[in-house]
PDB file of C-alpha atoms in Angstrom:
ATOM      1  CA  MET J 277     -18.792  -4.982 -17.105  1.00 41.00           C
ATOM      2  CA  MET J 278     -17.265  -4.727 -13.584  1.00 47.00           C
ATOM      3  CA  LYS J 279     -13.812  -4.441 -15.139  1.00 50.00           C
ATOM      4  CA  ASP J 280     -14.988  -1.269 -16.894  1.00 59.00           C
ATOM      5  CA  VAL J 281     -16.429   0.227 -13.700  1.00 55.00           C
ATOM      6  CA  ILE J 282     -13.395  -0.603 -11.542  1.00 67.00           C
ATOM      7  CA  ASP J 283     -10.385  -0.195 -13.804  1.00 69.00           C
ATOM      8  CA  LEU J 284      -7.198   1.179 -12.297  1.00 71.00           C
ATOM      9  CA  GLY J 285      -5.570   1.374 -15.731  1.00 68.00           C
ATOM     10  CA  GLU J 286      -2.875  -1.000 -16.931  1.00 67.00           C
ATOM     11  CA  SER J 287      -0.226   1.681 -17.366  1.00 65.00           C
ATOM     12  CA  THR J 288      -1.058   3.353 -14.062  1.00 81.00           C
ATOM     13  CA  LYS J 289       1.802   3.944 -11.638  1.00 89.00           C
ATOM     14  CA  PHE J 290       1.151   4.018  -7.906  1.00 91.00           C
ATOM     15  CA  ASP J 291       2.111   7.381  -6.467  1.00 92.00           C
ATOM     16  CA  ILE J 292       4.230   7.470  -3.318  1.00 92.00           C
ATOM     17  CA  GLU J 293       5.102  10.413  -1.103  1.00 93.00           C
ATOM     18  CA  ASP J 294       8.607  11.512  -2.182  1.00 92.00           C
ATOM     19  CA  GLU J 295       9.981  11.396   1.379  1.00 92.00           C
ATOM     20  CA  TYR J 296       8.908   7.763   1.755  1.00 90.00           C
ATOM     21  CA  TYR J 297      10.041   6.874  -1.749  1.00 89.00           C
ATOM     22  CA  LYS J 298      13.541   8.066  -0.870  1.00 86.00           C
ATOM     23  CA  LYS J 299      13.527   6.193   2.458  1.00 84.00           C
ATOM     24  CA  PHE J 300      11.878   2.929   1.497  1.00 82.00           C
ATOM     25  CA  CYS J 301      11.987   2.407  -2.253  1.00 80.00           C
ATOM     26  CA  ASN J 302      14.722   1.641  -4.703  1.00 68.00           C
ATOM     27  CA  GLN J 303      16.736   0.042  -1.917  1.00 58.00           C
ATOM     28  CA  LEU J 304      19.568  -2.353  -2.603  1.00 52.00           C
ATOM     29  CA  GLU J 305      19.526  -4.450   0.556  1.00 46.00           C
ATOM     30  CA  ASN J 306      18.568  -7.548  -1.412  1.00 43.00           C
ATOM     31  CA  GLU J 307      21.903  -7.479  -3.195  1.00 48.00           C
ATOM     32  CA  GLY J 308      24.951  -9.098  -1.708  1.00 49.00           C
ATOM     33  CA  THR J 309      25.416 -12.124   0.455  1.00 48.00           C
ATOM     34  CA  ASP J 310      25.696 -10.711   3.947  1.00 51.00           C
ATOM     35  CA  ALA J 311      23.423 -11.825   6.790  1.00 47.00           C
ATOM     36  CA  ARG J 312      21.389  -8.619   6.516  1.00 45.00           C
ATOM     37  CA  SER J 313      20.328  -9.288   2.930  1.00 51.00           C
ATOM     38  CA  ARG J 314      19.360 -12.871   3.760  1.00 53.00           C
ATOM     39  CA  ARG J 315      17.023 -11.612   6.517  1.00 50.00           C
ATOM     40  CA  THR J 316      15.488  -8.847   4.427  1.00 65.00           C
ATOM     41  CA  VAL J 317      11.726  -8.811   4.702  1.00 75.00           C
ATOM     42  CA  PHE J 318      10.822  -6.823   1.607  1.00 77.00           C
ATOM     43  CA  LYS J 319      13.071  -7.259  -1.398  1.00 78.00           C
ATOM     44  CA  THR J 320      11.015  -5.129  -3.778  1.00 84.00           C
ATOM     45  CA  ASP J 321       9.277  -1.778  -3.755  1.00 88.00           C
ATOM     46  CA  TRP J 322       5.853  -3.259  -4.419  1.00 90.00           C
ATOM     47  CA  GLN J 323       6.201  -5.507  -1.349  1.00 89.00           C
ATOM     48  CA  ARG J 324       7.059  -2.487   0.823  1.00 88.00           C
ATOM     49  CA  PHE J 325       4.099  -0.618  -0.677  1.00 92.00           C
ATOM     50  CA  LEU J 326       1.792  -3.574   0.007  1.00 92.00           C
ATOM     51  CA  TRP J 327       2.933  -3.779   3.651  1.00 90.00           C
ATOM     52  CA  ALA J 328       2.430  -0.026   4.048  1.00 91.00           C
ATOM     53  CA  PHE J 329      -1.037  -0.357   2.472  1.00 94.00           C
ATOM     54  CA  ILE J 330      -1.961  -3.147   4.887  1.00 91.00           C
ATOM     55  CA  LEU J 331      -0.852  -1.045   7.863  1.00 90.00           C
ATOM     56  CA  GLY J 332      -2.905   1.897   6.591  1.00 92.00           C
ATOM     57  CA  ILE J 333      -5.977  -0.302   6.146  1.00 93.00           C
ATOM     58  CA  TYR J 334      -5.406  -1.821   9.587  1.00 89.00           C
ATOM     59  CA  VAL J 335      -5.432   1.571  11.302  1.00 89.00           C
ATOM     60  CA  GLY J 336      -8.243   2.692   8.982  1.00 91.00           C
ATOM     61  CA  ASP J 337      -6.630   5.977   8.102  1.00 93.00           C
ATOM     62  CA  LYS J 338      -5.836   7.639   4.780  1.00 95.00           C
ATOM     63  CA  THR J 339      -3.193  10.333   4.488  1.00 95.00           C
ATOM     64  CA  PRO J 340      -3.278  12.424   1.294  1.00 96.00           C
ATOM     65  CA  LEU J 341      -0.006  12.630  -0.596  1.00 95.00           C
ATOM     66  CA  GLN J 342       1.506  16.111  -0.488  1.00 95.00           C
ATOM     67  CA  ASP J 343       4.703  15.687  -2.504  1.00 93.00           C
ATOM     68  CA  LYS J 344       4.510  12.765  -4.940  1.00 93.00           C
ATOM     69  CA  THR J 345       7.736  11.295  -6.209  1.00 90.00           C
ATOM     70  CA  LYS J 346       8.454  12.171  -9.820  1.00 91.00           C
ATOM     71  CA  ASN J 347       9.255   8.588 -10.794  1.00 86.00           C
ATOM     72  CA  PRO J 348       6.910   6.100  -9.107  1.00 89.00           C
ATOM     73  CA  PRO J 349       8.767   2.788  -8.906  1.00 87.00           C
ATOM     74  CA  PHE J 350       6.016   0.458 -10.125  1.00 87.00           C
ATOM     75  CA  GLY J 351       2.501   0.291 -11.403  1.00 86.00           C
ATOM     76  CA  MET J 352      -0.208  -2.108 -12.414  1.00 85.00           C
ATOM     77  CA  GLU J 353       2.250  -4.224 -14.405  1.00 86.00           C
ATOM     78  CA  ILE J 354       3.567  -5.670 -11.143  1.00 87.00           C
ATOM     79  CA  PHE J 355       0.165  -7.277 -10.511  1.00 86.00           C
ATOM     80  CA  LYS J 356      -0.112  -8.922 -13.935  1.00 85.00           C
ATOM     81  CA  ASN J 357       0.567 -12.372 -12.433  1.00 88.00           C
ATOM     82  CA  ARG J 358      -0.612 -11.374  -8.965  1.00 89.00           C
ATOM     83  CA  SER J 359      -4.221 -10.529  -9.697  1.00 86.00           C
ATOM     84  CA  LYS J 360      -5.445 -11.988  -6.391  1.00 92.00           C
ATOM     85  CA  ILE J 361      -3.290  -9.499  -4.498  1.00 92.00           C
ATOM     86  CA  LEU J 362      -4.659  -6.575  -6.510  1.00 90.00           C
ATOM     87  CA  LYS J 363      -8.251  -7.777  -6.150  1.00 89.00           C
ATOM     88  CA  THR J 364      -7.713  -8.115  -2.393  1.00 93.00           C
ATOM     89  CA  MET J 365      -6.309  -4.579  -2.214  1.00 94.00           C
ATOM     90  CA  ILE J 366      -9.340  -3.273  -4.106  1.00 91.00           C
ATOM     91  CA  ALA J 367     -11.752  -5.231  -1.901  1.00 92.00           C
ATOM     92  CA  LEU J 368     -10.091  -4.046   1.320  1.00 94.00           C
ATOM     93  CA  THR J 369     -10.131  -0.472   0.054  1.00 95.00           C
ATOM     94  CA  LEU J 370     -13.813  -0.628  -0.834  1.00 92.00           C
ATOM     95  CA  GLN J 371     -14.620  -2.272   2.492  1.00 93.00           C
ATOM     96  CA  GLU J 372     -12.805   0.475   4.383  1.00 94.00           C
ATOM     97  CA  LEU J 373     -14.163   3.336   2.255  1.00 92.00           C
ATOM     98  CA  TYR J 374     -17.750   2.202   2.663  1.00 91.00           C
ATOM     99  CA  LYS J 375     -17.607   0.667   6.157  1.00 91.00           C
ATOM    100  CA  ASP J 376     -19.928   3.287   7.618  1.00 88.00           C
ATOM    101  CA  ASN J 377     -22.407   3.128   4.757  1.00 89.00           C
ATOM    102  CA  PRO J 378     -22.230  -0.088   2.699  1.00 84.00           C
ATOM    103  CA  ASP J 379     -25.383   0.853   0.770  1.00 88.00           C
ATOM    104  CA  GLU J 380     -23.436   3.782  -0.668  1.00 89.00           C
ATOM    105  CA  LEU J 381     -21.100   1.339  -2.462  1.00 86.00           C
ATOM    106  CA  LYS J 382     -24.002  -0.272  -4.274  1.00 85.00           C
ATOM    107  CA  LYS J 383     -25.354   3.163  -5.191  1.00 89.00           C
ATOM    108  CA  ASP J 384     -21.944   4.400  -6.447  1.00 86.00           C
ATOM    109  CA  PHE J 385     -21.404   1.174  -8.395  1.00 83.00           C
ATOM    110  CA  GLU J 386     -24.834   1.377 -10.018  1.00 85.00           C
ATOM    111  CA  THR J 387     -24.399   5.058 -10.840  1.00 86.00           C
ATOM    112  CA  ALA J 388     -20.955   4.460 -12.336  1.00 82.00           C
ATOM    113  CA  THR J 389     -22.304   1.552 -14.396  1.00 81.00           C
ATOM    114  CA  GLU J 390     -25.240   3.584 -15.706  1.00 85.00           C
ATOM    115  CA  ASN J 391     -23.038   6.560 -16.569  1.00 84.00           C
ATOM    116  CA  GLY J 392     -20.179   4.537 -18.024  1.00 80.00           C
ATOM    117  CA  GLU J 393     -17.867   5.921 -15.331  1.00 79.00           C
ATOM    118  CA  ASN J 394     -14.829   4.367 -13.713  1.00 80.00           C
ATOM    119  CA  LEU J 395     -14.418   4.070  -9.932  1.00 81.00           C
ATOM    120  CA  GLY J 396     -10.802   3.036 -10.473  1.00 82.00           C
ATOM    121  CA  ARG J 397      -9.325   6.507  -9.957  1.00 84.00           C
ATOM    122  CA  LYS J 398     -11.056   6.885  -6.583  1.00 86.00           C
ATOM    123  CA  ILE J 399      -9.885   3.425  -5.525  1.00 90.00           C
ATOM    124  CA  LYS J 400      -6.307   4.001  -6.723  1.00 90.00           C
ATOM    125  CA  VAL J 401      -6.044   7.275  -4.794  1.00 92.00           C
ATOM    126  CA  ALA J 402      -7.438   5.589  -1.673  1.00 94.00           C
ATOM    127  CA  ILE J 403      -4.909   2.726  -2.000  1.00 95.00           C
ATOM    128  CA  GLU J 404      -2.096   5.296  -2.244  1.00 95.00           C
ATOM    129  CA  GLU J 405      -3.419   7.216   0.765  1.00 96.00           C
ATOM    130  CA  TYR J 406      -3.696   4.079   2.906  1.00 96.00           C
ATOM    131  CA  ALA J 407      -0.146   3.156   1.871  1.00 95.00           C
ATOM    132  CA  ASN J 408       0.981   6.689   2.743  1.00 95.00           C
ATOM    133  CA  THR J 409      -0.383   6.205   6.262  1.00 94.00           C
ATOM    134  CA  GLY J 410       1.417   2.876   6.452  1.00 91.00           C
ATOM    135  CA  PHE J 411       4.690   4.419   5.294  1.00 92.00           C
ATOM    136  CA  SER J 412       4.414   6.972   8.105  1.00 92.00           C
ATOM    137  CA  ILE J 413       4.066   4.059  10.553  1.00 90.00           C
ATOM    138  CA  LEU J 414       7.080   2.319   8.991  1.00 88.00           C
ATOM    139  CA  ASP J 415       9.014   5.559   9.236  1.00 89.00           C
ATOM    140  CA  ARG J 416       8.191   5.876  12.926  1.00 89.00           C
ATOM    141  CA  ARG J 417       8.999   2.220  13.619  1.00 87.00           C
ATOM    142  CA  GLY J 418      12.302   2.675  11.776  1.00 86.00           C
ATOM    143  CA  ARG J 419      13.228   5.554  14.076  1.00 88.00           C
ATOM    144  CA  GLU J 420      12.246   3.486  17.122  1.00 88.00           C
ATOM    145  CA  ARG J 421      14.126   0.398  15.930  1.00 85.00           C
ATOM    146  CA  PRO J 422      16.905   1.137  13.430  1.00 84.00           C
ATOM    147  CA  GLY J 423      16.983  -1.474  10.688  1.00 79.00           C
ATOM    148  CA  TYR J 424      13.287  -2.249  11.205  1.00 79.00           C
ATOM    149  CA  ILE J 425      12.294  -2.518   7.553  1.00 76.00           C
ATOM    150  CA  GLU J 426      15.215  -4.850   6.779  1.00 76.00           C
ATOM    151  CA  ASN J 427      14.868  -7.113   9.817  1.00 78.00           C
ATOM    152  CA  ILE J 428      12.359  -9.934   9.506  1.00 76.00           C
ATOM    153  CA  GLU J 429      12.428 -10.608  13.252  1.00 81.00           C
ATOM    154  CA  TYR J 430      11.209  -7.067  14.018  1.00 81.00           C
ATOM    155  CA  VAL J 431       8.448  -7.149  11.416  1.00 78.00           C
ATOM    156  CA  VAL J 432       7.213 -10.617  12.405  1.00 78.00           C
ATOM    157  CA  GLU J 433       7.245  -9.573  16.063  1.00 81.00           C
ATOM    158  CA  ASP J 434       4.997  -6.631  15.171  1.00 76.00           C
ATOM    159  CA  ILE J 435       2.705  -8.785  13.022  1.00 76.00           C
ATOM    160  CA  LEU J 436       2.211 -11.328  15.810  1.00 77.00           C
ATOM    161  CA  SER J 437       1.856  -8.822  18.616  1.00 76.00           C
ATOM    162  CA  ASP J 438      -1.323  -7.308  19.921  1.00 67.00           C
ATOM    163  CA  LYS J 439       0.232  -3.926  19.215  1.00 65.00           C
ATOM    164  CA  THR J 440      -2.143  -1.128  18.504  1.00 64.00           C
ATOM    165  CA  TRP J 441      -0.808   0.575  15.407  1.00 63.00           C
ATOM    166  CA  SER J 442      -1.108   4.295  14.999  1.00 63.00           C
ATOM    167  CA  CYS J 443       0.343   7.012  12.824  1.00 57.00           C
TER     168      CYS J 443
END
């Protein structure tokens, strides 16, 4: 029954702001044998999206997409064998959406169940908006430190620091 209430749709593609799609997705840095490609942090678009989502959740800020890319690079199919990652994304999204009023989640879930509705659309949009915030952080960090997204040392340094992230 929960699957019916929270269903993101198997053929659903995750929307990404076109500016960030062009900067961060469909990159080829994992090809080749140079030192840069061996140090690459994120070899796939979904990994970049996941990192951006985590940053957005961490700062607790959603940024609506203004100009979605016409050809989103991946969708639910990427999580077919990674269901724990998707479930974690959904759980983090729900936790953040309802952090100020957890009783509202129960109410929304019960209402959706009774009405045969799907909360998946709301959750999917929130995931995209948290990722959009994260992409803006990645964009800023990339301007501050050229090569940031491709350099594992920079990313790990940020992960381990007490840095206060912001948009």
